[in-house]
Amino acid sequence: MARLTKNQKAALSKIEANKSYTLQDASALVKELTNTKFDSSVDIDVRLGVDPRKANQMVRGIATLPHGTGKTVRVLVLCTPDKEQEAKDAGADYVGLDDYIAKIESGWTDVDIIITMPSVMAKVGRLGRILGPRNLMPNPKSGTVTPEVGKAVADVKGGKIDFKVDKTGIIHTSIGKASFTADKIYENALEVLQTISKLKPSAAKGTYFKSIHISSTMSPGITIETKSVAGI
């Protein structure tokens, strides 16, 4: 068993054993537990009572965090020439089509989000073997395949995130930075949880929210009392 560092022991001492916290209290506590020299990400992990192996119990959605992610998101837009200026005006970092497709085929994937148009998916589709494993492949369900490329770029830059349940039934996503105020962390987390609640599959039976934990980079997880979360 790995030995705990002094900082890890100090962080654990601030969490009461077997206690579930309200979302508001946990949003404040996670800041106290963070002791990294860099601005840590704050993440939320939600275990759902679904069987993601069944198509009618897959949970995937989009949430727009009211206070953004705190991250600098690098966006590539693969589009036709008539849409290039729209994408640039919206804040896209890279804009083009054939030249960037060739660049990706050569191994370049130095972006966080790729947005494209339905009319060019025939070209973009062949990048699936490269982009798929890196979770960069554009998808209509996440809003990254759209004729409104400018709006999609603005949404992503403004704090829009997409998430989906993994094969173990857990949704894991970032909801901000430790430098955020506790209120901003709380409001971002609440937005994600309420969005997940609205996506409950009709085929899912029993308890939907099995557990919720919030943590920052390298901090212990804080258990959230699900009944304390409004609207779920």
mmCIF file of the C-alpha atoms, coordinates in Angstrom:
data_MODEL
# 
_entry.id   MODEL 
# 
loop_
_atom_site.group_PDB 
_atom_site.id 
_atom_site.type_symbol 
_atom_site.label_atom_id 
_atom_site.label_alt_id 
_atom_site.label_comp_id 
_atom_site.label_asym_id 
_atom_site.label_entity_id 
_atom_site.label_seq_id 
_atom_site.pdbx_PDB_ins_code 
_atom_site.Cartn_x 
_atom_site.Cartn_y 
_atom_site.Cartn_z 
_atom_site.occupancy 
_atom_site.B_iso_or_equiv 
_atom_site.pdbx_formal_charge 
_atom_site.auth_seq_id 
_atom_site.auth_comp_id 
_atom_site.auth_asym_id 
_atom_site.auth_atom_id 
_atom_site.pdbx_PDB_model_num 
ATOM 1   C CA . MET A 1 1   ? 0.000   0.000  0.000   1.00 0.00 ? 1   MET A CA 1 
ATOM 2   C CA . ALA A 1 2   ? 1.350   3.420  -1.004  1.00 0.00 ? 2   ALA A CA 1 
ATOM 3   C CA . ARG A 1 3   ? 2.333   5.717  1.829   1.00 0.00 ? 3   ARG A CA 1 
ATOM 4   C CA . LEU A 1 4   ? 0.407   8.963  2.137   1.00 0.00 ? 4   LEU A CA 1 
ATOM 5   C CA . THR A 1 5   ? 2.260   12.239 1.841   1.00 0.00 ? 5   THR A CA 1 
ATOM 6   C CA . LYS A 1 6   ? 1.999   14.928 4.509   1.00 0.00 ? 6   LYS A CA 1 
ATOM 7   C CA . ASN A 1 7   ? -0.355  16.941 2.300   1.00 0.00 ? 7   ASN A CA 1 
ATOM 8   C CA . GLN A 1 8   ? -2.555  13.917 1.591   1.00 0.00 ? 8   GLN A CA 1 
ATOM 9   C CA . LYS A 1 9   ? -2.862  13.168 5.304   1.00 0.00 ? 9   LYS A CA 1 
ATOM 10  C CA . ALA A 1 10  ? -3.752  16.805 5.988   1.00 0.00 ? 10  ALA A CA 1 
ATOM 11  C CA . ALA A 1 11  ? -6.436  16.720 3.297   1.00 0.00 ? 11  ALA A CA 1 
ATOM 12  C CA . LEU A 1 12  ? -7.939  13.477 4.590   1.00 0.00 ? 12  LEU A CA 1 
ATOM 13  C CA . SER A 1 13  ? -8.071  14.875 8.121   1.00 0.00 ? 13  SER A CA 1 
ATOM 14  C CA . LYS A 1 14  ? -10.501 17.556 6.908   1.00 0.00 ? 14  LYS A CA 1 
ATOM 15  C CA . ILE A 1 15  ? -13.052 14.963 5.724   1.00 0.00 ? 15  ILE A CA 1 
ATOM 16  C CA . GLU A 1 16  ? -15.246 13.316 8.336   1.00 0.00 ? 16  GLU A CA 1 
ATOM 17  C CA . ALA A 1 17  ? -15.280 9.524  7.946   1.00 0.00 ? 17  ALA A CA 1 
ATOM 18  C CA . ASN A 1 18  ? -18.487 8.089  6.471   1.00 0.00 ? 18  ASN A CA 1 
ATOM 19  C CA . LYS A 1 19  ? -20.037 11.535 6.145   1.00 0.00 ? 19  LYS A CA 1 
ATOM 20  C CA . SER A 1 20  ? -21.989 12.717 3.126   1.00 0.00 ? 20  SER A CA 1 
ATOM 21  C CA . TYR A 1 21  ? -21.856 16.473 2.523   1.00 0.00 ? 21  TYR A CA 1 
ATOM 22  C CA . THR A 1 22  ? -24.309 18.840 0.888   1.00 0.00 ? 22  THR A CA 1 
ATOM 23  C CA . LEU A 1 23  ? -23.270 19.981 -2.551  1.00 0.00 ? 23  LEU A CA 1 
ATOM 24  C CA . GLN A 1 24  ? -22.716 23.506 -1.238  1.00 0.00 ? 24  GLN A CA 1 
ATOM 25  C CA . ASP A 1 25  ? -20.521 22.367 1.650   1.00 0.00 ? 25  ASP A CA 1 
ATOM 26  C CA . ALA A 1 26  ? -18.541 20.041 -0.602  1.00 0.00 ? 26  ALA A CA 1 
ATOM 27  C CA . SER A 1 27  ? -17.967 22.863 -3.098  1.00 0.00 ? 27  SER A CA 1 
ATOM 28  C CA . ALA A 1 28  ? -16.303 24.880 -0.335  1.00 0.00 ? 28  ALA A CA 1 
ATOM 29  C CA . LEU A 1 29  ? -14.447 21.927 1.179   1.00 0.00 ? 29  LEU A CA 1 
ATOM 30  C CA . VAL A 1 30  ? -12.866 20.861 -2.118  1.00 0.00 ? 30  VAL A CA 1 
ATOM 31  C CA . LYS A 1 31  ? -11.022 24.186 -2.183  1.00 0.00 ? 31  LYS A CA 1 
ATOM 32  C CA . GLU A 1 32  ? -9.602  23.521 1.288   1.00 0.00 ? 32  GLU A CA 1 
ATOM 33  C CA . LEU A 1 33  ? -8.357  20.087 0.232   1.00 0.00 ? 33  LEU A CA 1 
ATOM 34  C CA . THR A 1 34  ? -6.478  21.390 -2.793  1.00 0.00 ? 34  THR A CA 1 
ATOM 35  C CA . ASN A 1 35  ? -2.757  21.954 -2.223  1.00 0.00 ? 35  ASN A CA 1 
ATOM 36  C CA . THR A 1 36  ? -1.208  21.660 -5.690  1.00 0.00 ? 36  THR A CA 1 
ATOM 37  C CA . LYS A 1 37  ? 1.087   24.411 -6.937  1.00 0.00 ? 37  LYS A CA 1 
ATOM 38  C CA . PHE A 1 38  ? -0.941  24.661 -10.146 1.00 0.00 ? 38  PHE A CA 1 
ATOM 39  C CA . ASP A 1 39  ? -4.622  25.540 -10.552 1.00 0.00 ? 39  ASP A CA 1 
ATOM 40  C CA . SER A 1 40  ? -6.217  22.127 -10.105 1.00 0.00 ? 40  SER A CA 1 
ATOM 41  C CA . SER A 1 41  ? -9.257  20.978 -12.027 1.00 0.00 ? 41  SER A CA 1 
ATOM 42  C CA . VAL A 1 42  ? -12.392 20.234 -10.034 1.00 0.00 ? 42  VAL A CA 1 
ATOM 43  C CA . ASP A 1 43  ? -14.134 17.060 -11.172 1.00 0.00 ? 43  ASP A CA 1 
ATOM 44  C CA . ILE A 1 44  ? -17.422 15.366 -10.457 1.00 0.00 ? 44  ILE A CA 1 
ATOM 45  C CA . ASP A 1 45  ? -18.034 11.604 -10.610 1.00 0.00 ? 45  ASP A CA 1 
ATOM 46  C CA . VAL A 1 46  ? -21.593 10.348 -10.801 1.00 0.00 ? 46  VAL A CA 1 
ATOM 47  C CA . ARG A 1 47  ? -22.407 6.636  -10.541 1.00 0.00 ? 47  ARG A CA 1 
ATOM 48  C CA . LEU A 1 48  ? -25.741 5.930  -12.189 1.00 0.00 ? 48  LEU A CA 1 
ATOM 49  C CA . GLY A 1 49  ? -28.133 3.029  -11.869 1.00 0.00 ? 49  GLY A CA 1 
ATOM 50  C CA . VAL A 1 50  ? -28.041 2.232  -15.582 1.00 0.00 ? 50  VAL A CA 1 
ATOM 51  C CA . ASP A 1 51  ? -26.647 -0.550 -17.734 1.00 0.00 ? 51  ASP A CA 1 
ATOM 52  C CA . PRO A 1 52  ? -24.667 1.303  -20.443 1.00 0.00 ? 52  PRO A CA 1 
ATOM 53  C CA . ARG A 1 53  ? -24.294 -1.937 -22.409 1.00 0.00 ? 53  ARG A CA 1 
ATOM 54  C CA . LYS A 1 54  ? -27.938 -1.485 -23.370 1.00 0.00 ? 54  LYS A CA 1 
ATOM 55  C CA . ALA A 1 55  ? -28.591 1.205  -25.968 1.00 0.00 ? 55  ALA A CA 1 
ATOM 56  C CA . ASN A 1 56  ? -31.793 2.331  -24.245 1.00 0.00 ? 56  ASN A CA 1 
ATOM 57  C CA . GLN A 1 57  ? -29.873 3.050  -21.023 1.00 0.00 ? 57  GLN A CA 1 
ATOM 58  C CA . MET A 1 58  ? -26.996 5.041  -22.487 1.00 0.00 ? 58  MET A CA 1 
ATOM 59  C CA . VAL A 1 59  ? -26.732 8.499  -20.897 1.00 0.00 ? 59  VAL A CA 1 
ATOM 60  C CA . ARG A 1 60  ? -25.023 11.177 -22.950 1.00 0.00 ? 60  ARG A CA 1 
ATOM 61  C CA . GLY A 1 61  ? -25.599 14.892 -22.914 1.00 0.00 ? 61  GLY A CA 1 
ATOM 62  C CA . ILE A 1 62  ? -24.428 18.474 -23.112 1.00 0.00 ? 62  ILE A CA 1 
ATOM 63  C CA . ALA A 1 63  ? -24.259 21.068 -20.349 1.00 0.00 ? 63  ALA A CA 1 
ATOM 64  C CA . THR A 1 64  ? -23.255 24.718 -20.490 1.00 0.00 ? 64  THR A CA 1 
ATOM 65  C CA . LEU A 1 65  ? -21.436 25.590 -17.288 1.00 0.00 ? 65  LEU A CA 1 
ATOM 66  C CA . PRO A 1 66  ? -22.607 29.011 -16.084 1.00 0.00 ? 66  PRO A CA 1 
ATOM 67  C CA . HIS A 1 67  ? -19.034 29.957 -15.103 1.00 0.00 ? 67  HIS A CA 1 
ATOM 68  C CA . GLY A 1 68  ? -17.154 28.079 -17.828 1.00 0.00 ? 68  GLY A CA 1 
ATOM 69  C CA . THR A 1 69  ? -14.541 25.374 -17.343 1.00 0.00 ? 69  THR A CA 1 
ATOM 70  C CA . GLY A 1 70  ? -11.622 27.641 -16.495 1.00 0.00 ? 70  GLY A CA 1 
ATOM 71  C CA . LYS A 1 71  ? -9.637  25.947 -19.231 1.00 0.00 ? 71  LYS A CA 1 
ATOM 72  C CA . THR A 1 72  ? -8.282  27.377 -22.455 1.00 0.00 ? 72  THR A CA 1 
ATOM 73  C CA . VAL A 1 73  ? -10.016 25.248 -25.078 1.00 0.00 ? 73  VAL A CA 1 
ATOM 74  C CA . ARG A 1 74  ? -8.236  24.877 -28.413 1.00 0.00 ? 74  ARG A CA 1 
ATOM 75  C CA . VAL A 1 75  ? -10.831 24.507 -31.181 1.00 0.00 ? 75  VAL A CA 1 
ATOM 76  C CA . LEU A 1 76  ? -10.305 23.251 -34.727 1.00 0.00 ? 76  LEU A CA 1 
ATOM 77  C CA . VAL A 1 77  ? -13.094 23.815 -37.247 1.00 0.00 ? 77  VAL A CA 1 
ATOM 78  C CA . LEU A 1 78  ? -13.116 21.638 -40.364 1.00 0.00 ? 78  LEU A CA 1 
ATOM 79  C CA . CYS A 1 79  ? -15.422 23.442 -42.780 1.00 0.00 ? 79  CYS A CA 1 
ATOM 80  C CA . THR A 1 80  ? -15.990 24.675 -46.315 1.00 0.00 ? 80  THR A CA 1 
ATOM 81  C CA . PRO A 1 81  ? -14.375 27.997 -47.357 1.00 0.00 ? 81  PRO A CA 1 
ATOM 82  C CA . ASP A 1 82  ? -17.651 29.937 -47.069 1.00 0.00 ? 82  ASP A CA 1 
ATOM 83  C CA . LYS A 1 83  ? -17.817 29.120 -43.341 1.00 0.00 ? 83  LYS A CA 1 
ATOM 84  C CA . GLU A 1 84  ? -14.184 29.869 -42.465 1.00 0.00 ? 84  GLU A CA 1 
ATOM 85  C CA . GLN A 1 85  ? -14.678 33.537 -41.549 1.00 0.00 ? 85  GLN A CA 1 
ATOM 86  C CA . GLU A 1 86  ? -17.685 32.684 -39.373 1.00 0.00 ? 86  GLU A CA 1 
ATOM 87  C CA . ALA A 1 87  ? -15.568 30.186 -37.449 1.00 0.00 ? 87  ALA A CA 1 
ATOM 88  C CA . LYS A 1 88  ? -12.666 32.627 -37.074 1.00 0.00 ? 88  LYS A CA 1 
ATOM 89  C CA . ASP A 1 89  ? -14.950 35.438 -35.889 1.00 0.00 ? 89  ASP A CA 1 
ATOM 90  C CA . ALA A 1 90  ? -16.374 33.102 -33.216 1.00 0.00 ? 90  ALA A CA 1 
ATOM 91  C CA . GLY A 1 91  ? -12.884 32.431 -31.849 1.00 0.00 ? 91  GLY A CA 1 
ATOM 92  C CA . ALA A 1 92  ? -11.768 29.177 -33.470 1.00 0.00 ? 92  ALA A CA 1 
ATOM 93  C CA . ASP A 1 93  ? -8.037  28.582 -33.057 1.00 0.00 ? 93  ASP A CA 1 
ATOM 94  C CA . TYR A 1 94  ? -7.622  26.633 -36.299 1.00 0.00 ? 94  TYR A CA 1 
ATOM 95  C CA . VAL A 1 95  ? -9.834  26.714 -39.408 1.00 0.00 ? 95  VAL A CA 1 
ATOM 96  C CA . GLY A 1 96  ? -9.568  24.780 -42.662 1.00 0.00 ? 96  GLY A CA 1 
ATOM 97  C CA . LEU A 1 97  ? -10.360 21.447 -44.239 1.00 0.00 ? 97  LEU A CA 1 
ATOM 98  C CA . ASP A 1 98  ? -8.123  19.432 -46.538 1.00 0.00 ? 98  ASP A CA 1 
ATOM 99  C CA . ASP A 1 99  ? -4.892  20.852 -45.120 1.00 0.00 ? 99  ASP A CA 1 
ATOM 100 C CA . TYR A 1 100 ? -5.888  19.982 -41.537 1.00 0.00 ? 100 TYR A CA 1 
ATOM 101 C CA . ILE A 1 101 ? -7.207  16.559 -42.535 1.00 0.00 ? 101 ILE A CA 1 
ATOM 102 C CA . ALA A 1 102 ? -3.784  15.819 -44.037 1.00 0.00 ? 102 ALA A CA 1 
ATOM 103 C CA . LYS A 1 103 ? -2.097  17.182 -40.921 1.00 0.00 ? 103 LYS A CA 1 
ATOM 104 C CA . ILE A 1 104 ? -4.189  14.924 -38.655 1.00 0.00 ? 104 ILE A CA 1 
ATOM 105 C CA . GLU A 1 105 ? -3.454  11.936 -40.869 1.00 0.00 ? 105 GLU A CA 1 
ATOM 106 C CA . SER A 1 106 ? 0.223   12.719 -40.294 1.00 0.00 ? 106 SER A CA 1 
ATOM 107 C CA . GLY A 1 107 ? -0.276  12.521 -36.527 1.00 0.00 ? 107 GLY A CA 1 
ATOM 108 C CA . TRP A 1 108 ? -1.205  16.057 -35.442 1.00 0.00 ? 108 TRP A CA 1 
ATOM 109 C CA . THR A 1 109 ? -3.946  16.172 -32.778 1.00 0.00 ? 109 THR A CA 1 
ATOM 110 C CA . ASP A 1 110 ? -2.920  19.204 -30.713 1.00 0.00 ? 110 ASP A CA 1 
ATOM 111 C CA . VAL A 1 111 ? -6.498  20.419 -30.100 1.00 0.00 ? 111 VAL A CA 1 
ATOM 112 C CA . ASP A 1 112 ? -9.202  19.902 -27.481 1.00 0.00 ? 112 ASP A CA 1 
ATOM 113 C CA . ILE A 1 113 ? -12.356 20.055 -29.630 1.00 0.00 ? 113 ILE A CA 1 
ATOM 114 C CA . ILE A 1 114 ? -13.004 19.504 -33.334 1.00 0.00 ? 114 ILE A CA 1 
ATOM 115 C CA . ILE A 1 115 ? -16.136 20.974 -34.909 1.00 0.00 ? 115 ILE A CA 1 
ATOM 116 C CA . THR A 1 116 ? -17.273 20.213 -38.435 1.00 0.00 ? 116 THR A CA 1 
ATOM 117 C CA . MET A 1 117 ? -20.235 20.378 -40.820 1.00 0.00 ? 117 MET A CA 1 
ATOM 118 C CA . PRO A 1 118 ? -22.559 17.582 -42.024 1.00 0.00 ? 118 PRO A CA 1 
ATOM 119 C CA . SER A 1 119 ? -21.587 18.315 -45.640 1.00 0.00 ? 119 SER A CA 1 
ATOM 120 C CA . VAL A 1 120 ? -17.917 17.439 -45.070 1.00 0.00 ? 120 VAL A CA 1 
ATOM 121 C CA . MET A 1 121 ? -18.365 14.425 -42.766 1.00 0.00 ? 121 MET A CA 1 
ATOM 122 C CA . ALA A 1 122 ? -17.567 12.124 -45.684 1.00 0.00 ? 122 ALA A CA 1 
ATOM 123 C CA . LYS A 1 123 ? -14.025 13.529 -45.611 1.00 0.00 ? 123 LYS A CA 1 
ATOM 124 C CA . VAL A 1 124 ? -13.766 13.832 -41.844 1.00 0.00 ? 124 VAL A CA 1 
ATOM 125 C CA . GLY A 1 125 ? -15.115 10.308 -41.286 1.00 0.00 ? 125 GLY A CA 1 
ATOM 126 C CA . ARG A 1 126 ? -11.893 8.684  -42.426 1.00 0.00 ? 126 ARG A CA 1 
ATOM 127 C CA . LEU A 1 127 ? -10.144 10.274 -39.436 1.00 0.00 ? 127 LEU A CA 1 
ATOM 128 C CA . GLY A 1 128 ? -12.155 8.123  -37.025 1.00 0.00 ? 128 GLY A CA 1 
ATOM 129 C CA . ARG A 1 129 ? -9.354  5.662  -36.319 1.00 0.00 ? 129 ARG A CA 1 
ATOM 130 C CA . ILE A 1 130 ? -7.120  8.557  -35.227 1.00 0.00 ? 130 ILE A CA 1 
ATOM 131 C CA . LEU A 1 131 ? -9.628  10.830 -33.504 1.00 0.00 ? 131 LEU A CA 1 
ATOM 132 C CA . GLY A 1 132 ? -11.877 8.179  -31.947 1.00 0.00 ? 132 GLY A CA 1 
ATOM 133 C CA . PRO A 1 133 ? -9.365  6.833  -29.383 1.00 0.00 ? 133 PRO A CA 1 
ATOM 134 C CA . ARG A 1 134 ? -8.524  10.435 -28.409 1.00 0.00 ? 134 ARG A CA 1 
ATOM 135 C CA . ASN A 1 135 ? -12.206 11.342 -27.925 1.00 0.00 ? 135 ASN A CA 1 
ATOM 136 C CA . LEU A 1 136 ? -11.871 14.048 -30.577 1.00 0.00 ? 136 LEU A CA 1 
ATOM 137 C CA . MET A 1 137 ? -14.201 12.672 -33.264 1.00 0.00 ? 137 MET A CA 1 
ATOM 138 C CA . PRO A 1 138 ? -17.003 15.146 -34.025 1.00 0.00 ? 138 PRO A CA 1 
ATOM 139 C CA . ASN A 1 139 ? -20.465 13.845 -33.185 1.00 0.00 ? 139 ASN A CA 1 
ATOM 140 C CA . PRO A 1 140 ? -23.927 15.320 -33.868 1.00 0.00 ? 140 PRO A CA 1 
ATOM 141 C CA . LYS A 1 141 ? -25.071 14.293 -30.367 1.00 0.00 ? 141 LYS A CA 1 
ATOM 142 C CA . SER A 1 142 ? -22.408 16.477 -28.777 1.00 0.00 ? 142 SER A CA 1 
ATOM 143 C CA . GLY A 1 143 ? -23.162 19.407 -31.080 1.00 0.00 ? 143 GLY A CA 1 
ATOM 144 C CA . THR A 1 144 ? -19.817 19.227 -32.869 1.00 0.00 ? 144 THR A CA 1 
ATOM 145 C CA . VAL A 1 145 ? -21.313 18.308 -36.257 1.00 0.00 ? 145 VAL A CA 1 
ATOM 146 C CA . THR A 1 146 ? -23.451 21.281 -37.245 1.00 0.00 ? 146 THR A CA 1 
ATOM 147 C CA . PRO A 1 147 ? -23.958 23.784 -40.078 1.00 0.00 ? 147 PRO A CA 1 
ATOM 148 C CA . GLU A 1 148 ? -23.832 26.556 -37.423 1.00 0.00 ? 148 GLU A CA 1 
ATOM 149 C CA . VAL A 1 149 ? -20.100 26.333 -36.812 1.00 0.00 ? 149 VAL A CA 1 
ATOM 150 C CA . GLY A 1 150 ? -19.828 29.851 -35.378 1.00 0.00 ? 150 GLY A CA 1 
ATOM 151 C CA . LYS A 1 151 ? -22.428 29.151 -32.693 1.00 0.00 ? 151 LYS A CA 1 
ATOM 152 C CA . ALA A 1 152 ? -20.780 25.816 -31.865 1.00 0.00 ? 152 ALA A CA 1 
ATOM 153 C CA . VAL A 1 153 ? -17.396 27.505 -31.384 1.00 0.00 ? 153 VAL A CA 1 
ATOM 154 C CA . ALA A 1 154 ? -18.919 30.227 -29.192 1.00 0.00 ? 154 ALA A CA 1 
ATOM 155 C CA . ASP A 1 155 ? -20.700 27.596 -27.070 1.00 0.00 ? 155 ASP A CA 1 
ATOM 156 C CA . VAL A 1 156 ? -17.526 25.571 -26.511 1.00 0.00 ? 156 VAL A CA 1 
ATOM 157 C CA . LYS A 1 157 ? -15.473 28.645 -25.694 1.00 0.00 ? 157 LYS A CA 1 
ATOM 158 C CA . GLY A 1 158 ? -18.221 29.777 -23.314 1.00 0.00 ? 158 GLY A CA 1 
ATOM 159 C CA . GLY A 1 159 ? -18.230 26.632 -21.163 1.00 0.00 ? 159 GLY A CA 1 
ATOM 160 C CA . LYS A 1 160 ? -20.213 24.016 -23.042 1.00 0.00 ? 160 LYS A CA 1 
ATOM 161 C CA . ILE A 1 161 ? -19.170 20.454 -22.192 1.00 0.00 ? 161 ILE A CA 1 
ATOM 162 C CA . ASP A 1 162 ? -20.374 17.052 -23.314 1.00 0.00 ? 162 ASP A CA 1 
ATOM 163 C CA . PHE A 1 163 ? -20.327 13.918 -21.216 1.00 0.00 ? 163 PHE A CA 1 
ATOM 164 C CA . LYS A 1 164 ? -21.386 10.295 -21.387 1.00 0.00 ? 164 LYS A CA 1 
ATOM 165 C CA . VAL A 1 165 ? -21.624 7.359  -19.035 1.00 0.00 ? 165 VAL A CA 1 
ATOM 166 C CA . ASP A 1 166 ? -18.717 4.921  -19.267 1.00 0.00 ? 166 ASP A CA 1 
ATOM 167 C CA . LYS A 1 167 ? -18.952 1.126  -19.385 1.00 0.00 ? 167 LYS A CA 1 
ATOM 168 C CA . THR A 1 168 ? -18.982 0.953  -15.576 1.00 0.00 ? 168 THR A CA 1 
ATOM 169 C CA . GLY A 1 169 ? -21.980 3.286  -15.274 1.00 0.00 ? 169 GLY A CA 1 
ATOM 170 C CA . ILE A 1 170 ? -20.023 6.380  -14.206 1.00 0.00 ? 170 ILE A CA 1 
ATOM 171 C CA . ILE A 1 171 ? -20.020 9.892  -15.649 1.00 0.00 ? 171 ILE A CA 1 
ATOM 172 C CA . HIS A 1 172 ? -16.763 11.728 -14.986 1.00 0.00 ? 172 HIS A CA 1 
ATOM 173 C CA . THR A 1 173 ? -16.352 15.328 -16.054 1.00 0.00 ? 173 THR A CA 1 
ATOM 174 C CA . SER A 1 174 ? -14.548 18.523 -15.100 1.00 0.00 ? 174 SER A CA 1 
ATOM 175 C CA . ILE A 1 175 ? -16.684 21.338 -13.684 1.00 0.00 ? 175 ILE A CA 1 
ATOM 176 C CA . GLY A 1 176 ? -14.122 24.099 -13.186 1.00 0.00 ? 176 GLY A CA 1 
ATOM 177 C CA . LYS A 1 177 ? -10.951 25.040 -11.355 1.00 0.00 ? 177 LYS A CA 1 
ATOM 178 C CA . ALA A 1 178 ? -9.951  25.156 -7.695  1.00 0.00 ? 178 ALA A CA 1 
ATOM 179 C CA . SER A 1 179 ? -9.391  28.902 -8.080  1.00 0.00 ? 179 SER A CA 1 
ATOM 180 C CA . PHE A 1 180 ? -13.129 29.357 -8.658  1.00 0.00 ? 180 PHE A CA 1 
ATOM 181 C CA . THR A 1 181 ? -15.185 30.587 -5.721  1.00 0.00 ? 181 THR A CA 1 
ATOM 182 C CA . ALA A 1 182 ? -17.179 27.938 -3.859  1.00 0.00 ? 182 ALA A CA 1 
ATOM 183 C CA . ASP A 1 183 ? -20.399 29.402 -5.294  1.00 0.00 ? 183 ASP A CA 1 
ATOM 184 C CA . LYS A 1 184 ? -19.125 29.047 -8.867  1.00 0.00 ? 184 LYS A CA 1 
ATOM 185 C CA . ILE A 1 185 ? -18.091 25.425 -8.270  1.00 0.00 ? 185 ILE A CA 1 
ATOM 186 C CA . TYR A 1 186 ? -21.506 24.734 -6.723  1.00 0.00 ? 186 TYR A CA 1 
ATOM 187 C CA . GLU A 1 187 ? -23.439 26.336 -9.592  1.00 0.00 ? 187 GLU A CA 1 
ATOM 188 C CA . ASN A 1 188 ? -21.404 24.514 -12.259 1.00 0.00 ? 188 ASN A CA 1 
ATOM 189 C CA . ALA A 1 189 ? -21.855 21.186 -10.454 1.00 0.00 ? 189 ALA A CA 1 
ATOM 190 C CA . LEU A 1 190 ? -25.587 21.792 -10.028 1.00 0.00 ? 190 LEU A CA 1 
ATOM 191 C CA . GLU A 1 191 ? -25.981 22.489 -13.747 1.00 0.00 ? 191 GLU A CA 1 
ATOM 192 C CA . VAL A 1 192 ? -24.317 19.174 -14.648 1.00 0.00 ? 192 VAL A CA 1 
ATOM 193 C CA . LEU A 1 193 ? -26.318 17.159 -12.109 1.00 0.00 ? 193 LEU A CA 1 
ATOM 194 C CA . GLN A 1 194 ? -29.645 18.670 -13.132 1.00 0.00 ? 194 GLN A CA 1 
ATOM 195 C CA . THR A 1 195 ? -28.832 17.991 -16.778 1.00 0.00 ? 195 THR A CA 1 
ATOM 196 C CA . ILE A 1 196 ? -28.001 14.352 -15.996 1.00 0.00 ? 196 ILE A CA 1 
ATOM 197 C CA . SER A 1 197 ? -31.279 14.080 -14.074 1.00 0.00 ? 197 SER A CA 1 
ATOM 198 C CA . LYS A 1 198 ? -33.269 15.217 -17.130 1.00 0.00 ? 198 LYS A CA 1 
ATOM 199 C CA . LEU A 1 199 ? -31.542 12.537 -19.225 1.00 0.00 ? 199 LEU A CA 1 
ATOM 200 C CA . LYS A 1 200 ? -32.739 9.597  -17.097 1.00 0.00 ? 200 LYS A CA 1 
ATOM 201 C CA . PRO A 1 201 ? -33.624 6.767  -19.512 1.00 0.00 ? 201 PRO A CA 1 
ATOM 202 C CA . SER A 1 202 ? -37.167 5.456  -19.185 1.00 0.00 ? 202 SER A CA 1 
ATOM 203 C CA . ALA A 1 203 ? -35.691 1.939  -19.200 1.00 0.00 ? 203 ALA A CA 1 
ATOM 204 C CA . ALA A 1 204 ? -33.608 2.638  -16.072 1.00 0.00 ? 204 ALA A CA 1 
ATOM 205 C CA . LYS A 1 205 ? -35.223 1.159  -12.969 1.00 0.00 ? 205 LYS A CA 1 
ATOM 206 C CA . GLY A 1 206 ? -34.487 1.682  -9.284  1.00 0.00 ? 206 GLY A CA 1 
ATOM 207 C CA . THR A 1 207 ? -32.144 4.352  -7.919  1.00 0.00 ? 207 THR A CA 1 
ATOM 208 C CA . TYR A 1 208 ? -30.811 6.583  -10.701 1.00 0.00 ? 208 TYR A CA 1 
ATOM 209 C CA . PHE A 1 209 ? -28.163 8.556  -8.771  1.00 0.00 ? 209 PHE A CA 1 
ATOM 210 C CA . LYS A 1 210 ? -26.275 5.866  -6.870  1.00 0.00 ? 210 LYS A CA 1 
ATOM 211 C CA . SER A 1 211 ? -23.422 8.092  -5.713  1.00 0.00 ? 211 SER A CA 1 
ATOM 212 C CA . ILE A 1 212 ? -21.889 11.505 -6.369  1.00 0.00 ? 212 ILE A CA 1 
ATOM 213 C CA . HIS A 1 213 ? -18.342 12.533 -5.512  1.00 0.00 ? 213 HIS A CA 1 
ATOM 214 C CA . ILE A 1 214 ? -16.463 15.771 -6.072  1.00 0.00 ? 214 ILE A CA 1 
ATOM 215 C CA . SER A 1 215 ? -12.677 16.151 -5.997  1.00 0.00 ? 215 SER A CA 1 
ATOM 216 C CA . SER A 1 216 ? -9.809  18.212 -7.318  1.00 0.00 ? 216 SER A CA 1 
ATOM 217 C CA . THR A 1 217 ? -6.576  17.032 -8.899  1.00 0.00 ? 217 THR A CA 1 
ATOM 218 C CA . MET A 1 218 ? -4.811  14.718 -6.407  1.00 0.00 ? 218 MET A CA 1 
ATOM 219 C CA . SER A 1 219 ? -7.331  15.426 -3.617  1.00 0.00 ? 219 SER A CA 1 
ATOM 220 C CA . PRO A 1 220 ? -9.474  12.779 -1.918  1.00 0.00 ? 220 PRO A CA 1 
ATOM 221 C CA . GLY A 1 221 ? -13.080 12.518 -3.098  1.00 0.00 ? 221 GLY A CA 1 
ATOM 222 C CA . ILE A 1 222 ? -15.922 14.103 -1.116  1.00 0.00 ? 222 ILE A CA 1 
ATOM 223 C CA . THR A 1 223 ? -19.187 12.176 -0.950  1.00 0.00 ? 223 THR A CA 1 
ATOM 224 C CA . ILE A 1 224 ? -22.274 14.205 -1.811  1.00 0.00 ? 224 ILE A CA 1 
ATOM 225 C CA . GLU A 1 225 ? -25.645 13.553 -0.195  1.00 0.00 ? 225 GLU A CA 1 
ATOM 226 C CA . THR A 1 226 ? -27.842 13.155 -3.283  1.00 0.00 ? 226 THR A CA 1 
ATOM 227 C CA . LYS A 1 227 ? -30.954 14.389 -1.453  1.00 0.00 ? 227 LYS A CA 1 
ATOM 228 C CA . SER A 1 228 ? -29.207 17.718 -0.903  1.00 0.00 ? 228 SER A CA 1 
ATOM 229 C CA . VAL A 1 229 ? -29.067 18.441 -4.626  1.00 0.00 ? 229 VAL A CA 1 
ATOM 230 C CA . ALA A 1 230 ? -31.982 20.505 -5.883  1.00 0.00 ? 230 ALA A CA 1 
ATOM 231 C CA . GLY A 1 231 ? -33.810 19.270 -8.951  1.00 0.00 ? 231 GLY A CA 1 
ATOM 232 C CA . ILE A 1 232 ? -32.583 15.676 -9.135  1.00 0.00 ? 232 ILE A CA 1 
# 
